[in-house]
mmCIF file of C-alpha atoms and ligand atoms in Angstrom:
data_model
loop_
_atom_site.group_PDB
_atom_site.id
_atom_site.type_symbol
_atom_site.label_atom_id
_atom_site.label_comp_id
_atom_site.label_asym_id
_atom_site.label_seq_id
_atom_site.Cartn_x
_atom_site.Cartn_y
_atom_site.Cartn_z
ATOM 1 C CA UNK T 1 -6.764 -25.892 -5.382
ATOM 2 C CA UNK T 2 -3.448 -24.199 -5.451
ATOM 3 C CA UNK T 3 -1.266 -22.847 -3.113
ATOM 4 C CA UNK T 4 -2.786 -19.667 -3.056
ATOM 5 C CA UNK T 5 -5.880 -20.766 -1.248
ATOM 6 C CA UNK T 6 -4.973 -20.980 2.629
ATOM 7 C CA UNK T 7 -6.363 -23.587 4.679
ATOM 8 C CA UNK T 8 -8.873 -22.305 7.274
ATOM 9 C CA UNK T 9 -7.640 -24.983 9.366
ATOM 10 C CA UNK T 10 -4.115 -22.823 9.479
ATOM 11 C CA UNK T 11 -5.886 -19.866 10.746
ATOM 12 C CA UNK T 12 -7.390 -21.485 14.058
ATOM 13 C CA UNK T 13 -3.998 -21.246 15.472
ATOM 14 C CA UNK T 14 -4.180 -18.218 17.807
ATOM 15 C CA UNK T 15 -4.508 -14.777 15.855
ATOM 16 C CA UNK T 16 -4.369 -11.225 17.231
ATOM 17 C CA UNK T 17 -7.512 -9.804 16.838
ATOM 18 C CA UNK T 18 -6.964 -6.539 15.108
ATOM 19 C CA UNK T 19 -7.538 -5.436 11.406
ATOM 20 C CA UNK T 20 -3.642 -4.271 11.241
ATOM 21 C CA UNK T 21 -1.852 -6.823 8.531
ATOM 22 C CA UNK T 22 1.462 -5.809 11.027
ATOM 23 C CA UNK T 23 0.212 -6.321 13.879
ATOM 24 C CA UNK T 24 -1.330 -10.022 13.097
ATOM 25 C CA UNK T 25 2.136 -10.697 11.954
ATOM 26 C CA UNK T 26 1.272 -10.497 7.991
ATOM 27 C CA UNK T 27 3.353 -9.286 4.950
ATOM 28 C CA UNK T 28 2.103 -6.730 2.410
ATOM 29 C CA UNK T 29 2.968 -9.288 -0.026
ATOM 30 C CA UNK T 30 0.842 -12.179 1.610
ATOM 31 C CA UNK T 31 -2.061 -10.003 -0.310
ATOM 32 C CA UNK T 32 -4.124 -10.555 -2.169
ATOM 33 C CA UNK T 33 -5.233 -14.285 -1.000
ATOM 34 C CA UNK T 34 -7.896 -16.266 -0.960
ATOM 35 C CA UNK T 35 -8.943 -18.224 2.010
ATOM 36 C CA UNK T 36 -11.239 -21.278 2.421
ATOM 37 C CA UNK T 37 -13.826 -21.047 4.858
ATOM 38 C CA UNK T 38 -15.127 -24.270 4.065
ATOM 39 C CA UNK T 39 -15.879 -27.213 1.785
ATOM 40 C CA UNK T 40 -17.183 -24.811 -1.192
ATOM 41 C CA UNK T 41 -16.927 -21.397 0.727
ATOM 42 C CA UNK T 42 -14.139 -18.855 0.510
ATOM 43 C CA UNK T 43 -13.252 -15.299 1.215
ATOM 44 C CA UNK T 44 -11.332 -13.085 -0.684
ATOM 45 C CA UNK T 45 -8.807 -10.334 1.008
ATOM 46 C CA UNK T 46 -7.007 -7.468 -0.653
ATOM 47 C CA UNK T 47 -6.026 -3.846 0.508
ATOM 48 C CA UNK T 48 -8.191 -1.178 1.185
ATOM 49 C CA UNK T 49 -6.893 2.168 -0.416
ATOM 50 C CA UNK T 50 -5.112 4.651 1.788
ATOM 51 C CA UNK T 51 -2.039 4.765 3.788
ATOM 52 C CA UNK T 52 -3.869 2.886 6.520
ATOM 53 C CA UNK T 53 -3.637 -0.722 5.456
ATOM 54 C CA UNK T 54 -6.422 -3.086 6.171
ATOM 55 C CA UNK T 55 -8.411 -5.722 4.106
ATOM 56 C CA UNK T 56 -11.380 -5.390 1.749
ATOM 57 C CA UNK T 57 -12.889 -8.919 2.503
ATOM 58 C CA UNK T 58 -15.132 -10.732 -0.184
ATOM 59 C CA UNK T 59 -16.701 -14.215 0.011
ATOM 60 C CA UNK T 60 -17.609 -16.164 -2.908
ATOM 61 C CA UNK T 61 -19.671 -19.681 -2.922
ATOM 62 C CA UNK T 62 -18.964 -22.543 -5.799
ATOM 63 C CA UNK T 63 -21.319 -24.724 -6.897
ATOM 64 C CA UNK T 64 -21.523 -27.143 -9.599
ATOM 65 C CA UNK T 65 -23.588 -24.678 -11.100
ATOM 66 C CA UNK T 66 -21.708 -21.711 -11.085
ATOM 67 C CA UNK T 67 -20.240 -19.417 -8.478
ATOM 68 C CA UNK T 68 -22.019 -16.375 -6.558
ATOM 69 C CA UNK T 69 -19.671 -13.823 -5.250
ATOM 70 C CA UNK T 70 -20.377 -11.647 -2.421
ATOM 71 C CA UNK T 71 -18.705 -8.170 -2.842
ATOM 72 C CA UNK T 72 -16.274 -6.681 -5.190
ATOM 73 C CA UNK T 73 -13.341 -4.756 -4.578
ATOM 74 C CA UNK T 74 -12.505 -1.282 -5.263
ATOM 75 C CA UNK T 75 -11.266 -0.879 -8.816
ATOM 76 C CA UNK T 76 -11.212 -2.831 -11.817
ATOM 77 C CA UNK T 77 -7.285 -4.324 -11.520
ATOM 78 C CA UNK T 78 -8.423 -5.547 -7.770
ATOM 79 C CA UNK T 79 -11.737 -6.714 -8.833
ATOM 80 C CA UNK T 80 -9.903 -8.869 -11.660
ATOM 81 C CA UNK T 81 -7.432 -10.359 -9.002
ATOM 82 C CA UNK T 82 -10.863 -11.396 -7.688
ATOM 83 C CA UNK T 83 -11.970 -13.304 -10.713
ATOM 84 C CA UNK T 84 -8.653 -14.637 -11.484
ATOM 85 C CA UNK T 85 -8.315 -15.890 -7.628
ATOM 86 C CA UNK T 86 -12.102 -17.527 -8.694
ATOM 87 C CA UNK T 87 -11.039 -19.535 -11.763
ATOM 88 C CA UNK T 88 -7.950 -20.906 -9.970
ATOM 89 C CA UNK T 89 -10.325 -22.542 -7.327
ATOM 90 C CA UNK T 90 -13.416 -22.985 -10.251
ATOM 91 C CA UNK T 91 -13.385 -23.380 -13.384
ATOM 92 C CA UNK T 92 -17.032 -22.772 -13.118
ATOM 93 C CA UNK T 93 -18.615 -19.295 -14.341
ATOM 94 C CA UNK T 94 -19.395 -16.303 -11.905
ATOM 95 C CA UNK T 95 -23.594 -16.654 -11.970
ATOM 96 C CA UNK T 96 -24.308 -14.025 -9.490
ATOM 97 C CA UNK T 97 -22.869 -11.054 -8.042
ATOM 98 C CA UNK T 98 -24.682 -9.763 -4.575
ATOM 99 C CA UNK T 99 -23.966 -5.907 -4.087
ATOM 100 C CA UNK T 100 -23.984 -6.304 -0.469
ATOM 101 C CA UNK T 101 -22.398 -2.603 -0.111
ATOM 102 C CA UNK T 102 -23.039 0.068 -2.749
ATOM 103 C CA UNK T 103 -19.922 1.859 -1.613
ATOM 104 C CA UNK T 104 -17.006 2.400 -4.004
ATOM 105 C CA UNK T 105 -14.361 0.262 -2.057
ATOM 106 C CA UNK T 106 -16.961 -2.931 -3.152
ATOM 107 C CA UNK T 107 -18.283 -1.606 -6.197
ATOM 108 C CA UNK T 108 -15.634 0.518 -7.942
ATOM 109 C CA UNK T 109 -14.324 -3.043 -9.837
ATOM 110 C CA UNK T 110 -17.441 -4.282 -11.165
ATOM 111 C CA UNK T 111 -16.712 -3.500 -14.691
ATOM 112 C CA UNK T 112 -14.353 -6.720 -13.712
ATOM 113 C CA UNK T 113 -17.092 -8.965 -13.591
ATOM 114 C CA UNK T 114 -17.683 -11.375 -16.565
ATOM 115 C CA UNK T 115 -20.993 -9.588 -18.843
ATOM 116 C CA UNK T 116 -23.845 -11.485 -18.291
ATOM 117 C CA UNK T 117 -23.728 -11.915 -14.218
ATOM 118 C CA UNK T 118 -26.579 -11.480 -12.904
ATOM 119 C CA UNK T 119 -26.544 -8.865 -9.750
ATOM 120 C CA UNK T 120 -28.473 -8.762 -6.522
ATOM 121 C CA UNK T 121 -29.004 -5.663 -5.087
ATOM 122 C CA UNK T 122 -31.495 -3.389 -2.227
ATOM 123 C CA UNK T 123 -33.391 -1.225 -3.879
ATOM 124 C CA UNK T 124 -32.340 1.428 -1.867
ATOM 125 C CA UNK T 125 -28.369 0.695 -3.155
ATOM 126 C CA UNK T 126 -29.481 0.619 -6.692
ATOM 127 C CA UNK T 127 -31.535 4.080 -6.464
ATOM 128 C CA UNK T 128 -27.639 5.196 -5.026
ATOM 129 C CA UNK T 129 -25.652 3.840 -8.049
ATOM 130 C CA UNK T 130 -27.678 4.833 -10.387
ATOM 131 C CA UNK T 131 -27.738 8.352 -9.603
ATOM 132 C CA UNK T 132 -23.931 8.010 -9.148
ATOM 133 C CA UNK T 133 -23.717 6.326 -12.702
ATOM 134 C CA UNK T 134 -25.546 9.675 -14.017
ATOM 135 C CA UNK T 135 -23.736 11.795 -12.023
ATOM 136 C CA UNK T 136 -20.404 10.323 -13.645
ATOM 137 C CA UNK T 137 -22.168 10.332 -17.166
ATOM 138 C CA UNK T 138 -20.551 13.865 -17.999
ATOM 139 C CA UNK T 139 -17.219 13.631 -16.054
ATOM 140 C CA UNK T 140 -15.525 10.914 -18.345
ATOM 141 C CA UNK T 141 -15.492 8.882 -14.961
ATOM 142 C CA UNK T 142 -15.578 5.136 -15.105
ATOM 143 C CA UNK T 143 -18.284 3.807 -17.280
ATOM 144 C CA UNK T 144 -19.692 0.910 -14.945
ATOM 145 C CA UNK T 145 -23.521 1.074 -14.384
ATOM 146 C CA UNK T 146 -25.583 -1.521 -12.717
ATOM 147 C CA UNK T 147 -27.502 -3.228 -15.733
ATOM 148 C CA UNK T 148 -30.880 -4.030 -16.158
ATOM 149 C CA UNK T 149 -32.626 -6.777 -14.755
ATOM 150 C CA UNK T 150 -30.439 -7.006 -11.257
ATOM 151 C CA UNK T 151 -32.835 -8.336 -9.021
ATOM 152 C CA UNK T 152 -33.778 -6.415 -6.177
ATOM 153 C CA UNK T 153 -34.084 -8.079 -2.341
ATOM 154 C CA UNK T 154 -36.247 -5.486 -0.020
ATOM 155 C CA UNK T 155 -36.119 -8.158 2.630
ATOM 156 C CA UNK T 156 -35.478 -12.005 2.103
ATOM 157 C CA UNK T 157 -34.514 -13.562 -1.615
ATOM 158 C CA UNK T 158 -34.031 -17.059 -1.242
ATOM 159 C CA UNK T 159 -32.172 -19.192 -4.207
ATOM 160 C CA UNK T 160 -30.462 -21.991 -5.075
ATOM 161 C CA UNK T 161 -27.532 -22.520 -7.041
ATOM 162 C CA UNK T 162 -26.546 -25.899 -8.107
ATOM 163 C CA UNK T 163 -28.176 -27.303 -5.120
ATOM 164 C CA UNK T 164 -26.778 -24.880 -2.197
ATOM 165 C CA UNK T 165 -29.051 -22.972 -0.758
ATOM 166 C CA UNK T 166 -28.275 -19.155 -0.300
ATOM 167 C CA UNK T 167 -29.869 -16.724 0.914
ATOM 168 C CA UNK T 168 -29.567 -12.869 0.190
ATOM 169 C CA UNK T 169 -30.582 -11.097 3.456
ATOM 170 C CA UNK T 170 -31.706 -7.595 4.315
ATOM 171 C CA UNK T 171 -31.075 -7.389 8.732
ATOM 172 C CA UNK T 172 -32.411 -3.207 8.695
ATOM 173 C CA UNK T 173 -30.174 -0.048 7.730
ATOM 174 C CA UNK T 174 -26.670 -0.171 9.007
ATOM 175 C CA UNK T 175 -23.589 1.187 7.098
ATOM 176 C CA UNK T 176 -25.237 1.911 3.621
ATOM 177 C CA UNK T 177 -28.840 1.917 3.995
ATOM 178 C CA UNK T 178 -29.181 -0.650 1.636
ATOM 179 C CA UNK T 179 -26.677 -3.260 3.338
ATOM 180 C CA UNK T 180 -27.550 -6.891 2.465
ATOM 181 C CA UNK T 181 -26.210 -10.201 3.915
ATOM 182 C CA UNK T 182 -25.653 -13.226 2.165
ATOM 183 C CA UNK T 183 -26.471 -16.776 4.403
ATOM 184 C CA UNK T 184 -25.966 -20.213 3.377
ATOM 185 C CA UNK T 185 -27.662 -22.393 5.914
ATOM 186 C CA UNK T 186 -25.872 -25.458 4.862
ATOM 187 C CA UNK T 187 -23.217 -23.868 6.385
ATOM 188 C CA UNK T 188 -24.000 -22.087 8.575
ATOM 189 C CA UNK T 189 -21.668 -18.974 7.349
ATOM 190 C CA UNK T 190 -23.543 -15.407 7.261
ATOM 191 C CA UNK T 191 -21.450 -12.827 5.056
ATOM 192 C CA UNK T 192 -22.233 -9.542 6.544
ATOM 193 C CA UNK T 193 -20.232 -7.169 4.217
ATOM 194 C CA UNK T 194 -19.948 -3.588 5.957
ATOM 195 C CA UNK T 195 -22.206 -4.711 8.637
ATOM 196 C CA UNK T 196 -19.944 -6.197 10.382
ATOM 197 C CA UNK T 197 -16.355 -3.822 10.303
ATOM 198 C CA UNK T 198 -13.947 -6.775 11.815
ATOM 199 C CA UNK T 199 -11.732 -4.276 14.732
ATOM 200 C CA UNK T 200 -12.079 -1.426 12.316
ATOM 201 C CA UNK T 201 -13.931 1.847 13.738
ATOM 202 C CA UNK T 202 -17.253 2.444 13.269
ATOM 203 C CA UNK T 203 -17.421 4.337 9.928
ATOM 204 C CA UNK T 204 -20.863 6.058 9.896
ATOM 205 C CA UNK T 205 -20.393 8.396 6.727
ATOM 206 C CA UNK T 206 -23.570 6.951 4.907
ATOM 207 C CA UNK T 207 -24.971 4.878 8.749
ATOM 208 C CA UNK T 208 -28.063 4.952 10.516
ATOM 209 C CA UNK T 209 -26.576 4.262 14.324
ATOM 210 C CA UNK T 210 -29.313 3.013 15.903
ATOM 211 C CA UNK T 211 -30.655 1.185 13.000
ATOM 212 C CA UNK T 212 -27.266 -0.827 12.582
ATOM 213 C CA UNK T 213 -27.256 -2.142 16.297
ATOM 214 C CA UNK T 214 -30.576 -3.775 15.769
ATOM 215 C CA UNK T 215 -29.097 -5.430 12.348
ATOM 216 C CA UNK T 216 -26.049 -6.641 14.810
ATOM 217 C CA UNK T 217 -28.822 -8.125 17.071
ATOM 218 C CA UNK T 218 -30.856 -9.851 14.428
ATOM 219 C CA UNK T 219 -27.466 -11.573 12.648
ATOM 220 C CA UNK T 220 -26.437 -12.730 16.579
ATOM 221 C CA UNK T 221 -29.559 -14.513 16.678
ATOM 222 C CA UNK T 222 -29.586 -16.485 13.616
ATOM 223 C CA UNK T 223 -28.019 -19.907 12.888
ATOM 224 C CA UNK T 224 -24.434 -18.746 12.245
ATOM 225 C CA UNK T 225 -21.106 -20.464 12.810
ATOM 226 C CA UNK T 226 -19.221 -18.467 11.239
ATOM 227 C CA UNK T 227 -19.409 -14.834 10.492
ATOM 228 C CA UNK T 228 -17.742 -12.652 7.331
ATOM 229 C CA UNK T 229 -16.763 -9.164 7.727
ATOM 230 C CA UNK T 230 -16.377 -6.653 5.041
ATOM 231 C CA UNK T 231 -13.222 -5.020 6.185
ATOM 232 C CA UNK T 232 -10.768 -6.561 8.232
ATOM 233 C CA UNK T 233 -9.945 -10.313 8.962
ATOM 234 C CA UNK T 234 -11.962 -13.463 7.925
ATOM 235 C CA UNK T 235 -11.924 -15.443 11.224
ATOM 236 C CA UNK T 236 -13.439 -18.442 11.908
ATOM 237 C CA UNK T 237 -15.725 -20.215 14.360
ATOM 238 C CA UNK T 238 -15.830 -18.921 17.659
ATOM 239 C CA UNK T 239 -13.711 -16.080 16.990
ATOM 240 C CA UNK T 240 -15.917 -14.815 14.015
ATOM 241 C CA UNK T 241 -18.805 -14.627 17.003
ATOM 242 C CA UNK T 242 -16.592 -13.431 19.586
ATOM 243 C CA UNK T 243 -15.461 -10.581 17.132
ATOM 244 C CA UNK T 244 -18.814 -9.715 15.915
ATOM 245 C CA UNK T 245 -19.770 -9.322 19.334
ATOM 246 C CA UNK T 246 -16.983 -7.124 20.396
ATOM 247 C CA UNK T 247 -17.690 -4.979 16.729
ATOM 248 C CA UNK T 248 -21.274 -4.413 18.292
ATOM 249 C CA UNK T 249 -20.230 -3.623 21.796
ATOM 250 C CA UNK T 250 -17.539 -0.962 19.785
ATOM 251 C CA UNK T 251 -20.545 0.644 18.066
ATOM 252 C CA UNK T 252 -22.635 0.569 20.462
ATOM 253 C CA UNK T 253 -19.560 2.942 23.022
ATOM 254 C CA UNK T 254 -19.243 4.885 20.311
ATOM 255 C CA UNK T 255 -22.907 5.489 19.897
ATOM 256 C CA UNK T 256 -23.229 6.192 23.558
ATOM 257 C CA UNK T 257 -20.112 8.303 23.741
ATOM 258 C CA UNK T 258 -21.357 10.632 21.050
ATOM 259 C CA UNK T 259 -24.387 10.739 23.115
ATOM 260 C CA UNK T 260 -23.201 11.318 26.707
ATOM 261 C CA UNK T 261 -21.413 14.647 24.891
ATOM 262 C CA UNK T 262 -24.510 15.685 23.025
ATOM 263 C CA UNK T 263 -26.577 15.421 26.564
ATOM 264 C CA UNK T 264 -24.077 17.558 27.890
ATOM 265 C CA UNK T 265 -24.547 20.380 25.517
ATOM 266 C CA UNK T 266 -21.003 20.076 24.010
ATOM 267 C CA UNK T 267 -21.049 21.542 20.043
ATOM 268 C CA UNK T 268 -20.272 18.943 17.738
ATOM 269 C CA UNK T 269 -16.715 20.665 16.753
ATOM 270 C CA UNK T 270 -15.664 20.283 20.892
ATOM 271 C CA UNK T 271 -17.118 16.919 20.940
ATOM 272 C CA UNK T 272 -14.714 15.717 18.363
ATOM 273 C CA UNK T 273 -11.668 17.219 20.734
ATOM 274 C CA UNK T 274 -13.434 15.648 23.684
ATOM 275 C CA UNK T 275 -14.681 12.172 22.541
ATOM 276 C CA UNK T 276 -12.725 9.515 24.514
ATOM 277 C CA UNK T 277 -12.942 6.257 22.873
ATOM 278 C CA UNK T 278 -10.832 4.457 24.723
ATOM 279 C CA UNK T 279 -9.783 0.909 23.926
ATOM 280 C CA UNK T 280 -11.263 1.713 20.582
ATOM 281 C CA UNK T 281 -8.978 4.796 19.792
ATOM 282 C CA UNK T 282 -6.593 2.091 19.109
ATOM 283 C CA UNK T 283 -8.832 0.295 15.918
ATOM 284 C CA UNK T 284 -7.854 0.833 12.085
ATOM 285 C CA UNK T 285 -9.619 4.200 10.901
ATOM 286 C CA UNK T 286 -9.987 5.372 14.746
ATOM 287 C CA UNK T 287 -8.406 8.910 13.833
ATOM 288 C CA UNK T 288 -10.348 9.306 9.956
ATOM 289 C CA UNK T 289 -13.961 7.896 11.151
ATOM 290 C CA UNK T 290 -13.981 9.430 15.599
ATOM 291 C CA UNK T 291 -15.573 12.855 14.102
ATOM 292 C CA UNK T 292 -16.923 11.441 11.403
ATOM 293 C CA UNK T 293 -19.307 9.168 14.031
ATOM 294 C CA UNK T 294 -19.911 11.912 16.539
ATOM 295 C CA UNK T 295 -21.242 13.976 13.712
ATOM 296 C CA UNK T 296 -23.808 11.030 12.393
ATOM 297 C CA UNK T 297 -24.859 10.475 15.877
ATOM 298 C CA UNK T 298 -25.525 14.243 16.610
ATOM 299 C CA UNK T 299 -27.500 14.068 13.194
ATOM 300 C CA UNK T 300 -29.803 10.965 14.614
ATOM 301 C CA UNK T 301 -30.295 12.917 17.898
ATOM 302 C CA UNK T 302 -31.642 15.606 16.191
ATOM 303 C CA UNK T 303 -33.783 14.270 14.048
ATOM 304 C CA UNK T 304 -31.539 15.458 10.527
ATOM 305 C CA UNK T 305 -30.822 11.709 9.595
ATOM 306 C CA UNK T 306 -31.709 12.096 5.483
HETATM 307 ZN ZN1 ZN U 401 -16.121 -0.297 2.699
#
């Protein structure tokens, strides 16, 4: 343990709930950091690029066994301060590396993984980076493919790893497509990656709207104490529920707002002007991702979803 690694009894003092490092009263330079969750469970925080700052949030599990991390970040430097953050808690190897998100911001580092991890990954992600890996082949692009023999979860993979049980999760098409969760019942902690977007705005680019509400649904019933976003804060306890709850009741405005203008016969480029999101027109990405929803749920309502 070093002084890197903040207690997660430090963070139950009152927090304001909002993905803005500012706003929660945070430094630039109090990232990256690593944060225990609990006894063997941590998350891992660093900046998302863009002028907009908020986190890119990780989670990895130790075991006597090894470690499995949940995530990566978005290029290779980041995704080392990842590894490095691991060894200063471990000195245990990286075993397993779950692809929860196939998007660059979680992927783009993976050449910073140690060879020889073993990754777990939806099918439908790994039909997505490998066509991106091909795509690159000619460009000169970064060389990172996804190498043979991940191990693909279509539903449920249960493993254990030096005696924890984890399990690799996938709740239905939300953000990606191919969006997987990773649960460890012991603890009762569900990582839900881009699932869950902790009081950032919907960001539907790649979503299926409707689809992603029921995977909010399933995750609030399971067996969860605490639960791990993929952007924004890691929170703990009853916040983590109370903010997962208030991420689906956000999606689920949005959703209806794009809908309400749609029934009204409003052309998707006025329904951009006229979208009111209210309280959420305040959230991290509000300005960059408000079209980008009301175009995705125009899509679903008329049937041109891919
Ligand atoms: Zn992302």
């Amino acid at each position: 343990m070093t002084r890197a690694v903040i207690l997660a009894t430090l963070l139950i003092a009152a927090q304001v709930r909002t993905a803005d490092p500012v706003r929660r009263g945070l430094k630039e330079s109090d990232f990256p950091r690593t944060i225990k969750v609990s006894d063997n469970v941590y998350t891992y925080e660093d900046f998302h690029a863009g002028d907009e700052k908020f986190t890119t949030t990780n989670m990895f599990v130790v075991t006597p066994a090894g470690v499995l991390v949940a995530d990566g970040q978005g290029d290779v430097a980041a995704t080392k301060g990842l590894v490095d953050a691991i060894a200063k808690v471990t000195p245990n190897p990286i075993k397993y590396v779950v692809i929860c998100s196939d998007h660059g911001d979680h992927t783009g580092g993976n050449a910073a993984f140690p060879a020889g991890v073993t990754y777990i990954i939806h099918p439908t992600s790994k039909a997505i980076l490998d066509r991106q890996a091909e795509g690159r082949g000619g460009r000169g692009g970064p060389s990172w493919r996804l190498p043979a023999g991940a191990q693909l979860v279509s539903e449920k993979n249960p493993l254990t790893l030096g005696g924890e049980d984890i399990e690799i999760l996938f709740l239905g098409r939300a953000h990606t497509g191919g969006d997987l969760g990773v649960y460890l019942p012991r603890r009762k902690i569900l990582f839900m990656s881009e699932i869950f977007l902790n009081r950032v705005f919907p960001a539907m680019r790649s979503a299926y709207p409707s689809d992603w509400l029921g995977a909010l649904t399933k995750a609030e019933r399971m067996d969860v104490n605490i639960y791990i976003p993929g952007h924004g804060f890691t929170e703990i306890g009853d916040v983590s529920k109370e903010e997962l709850r208030a991420y689906h009741k956000a999606l689920e405005t949005v959703i209806a707002e794009a809908t309400r203008l749609h029934k009204a016969g409003v052309p998707v480029e006025d329904a951009i002007k006229q979208a009111n999101w209210g309280e959420y027109s305040s959230w991290t990405l509000a300005k960059s991702q408000g079209p980008i929803a009301i175009r995705k749920v125009y899509e679903q309502i008329e049937g041109t979803l891919p």
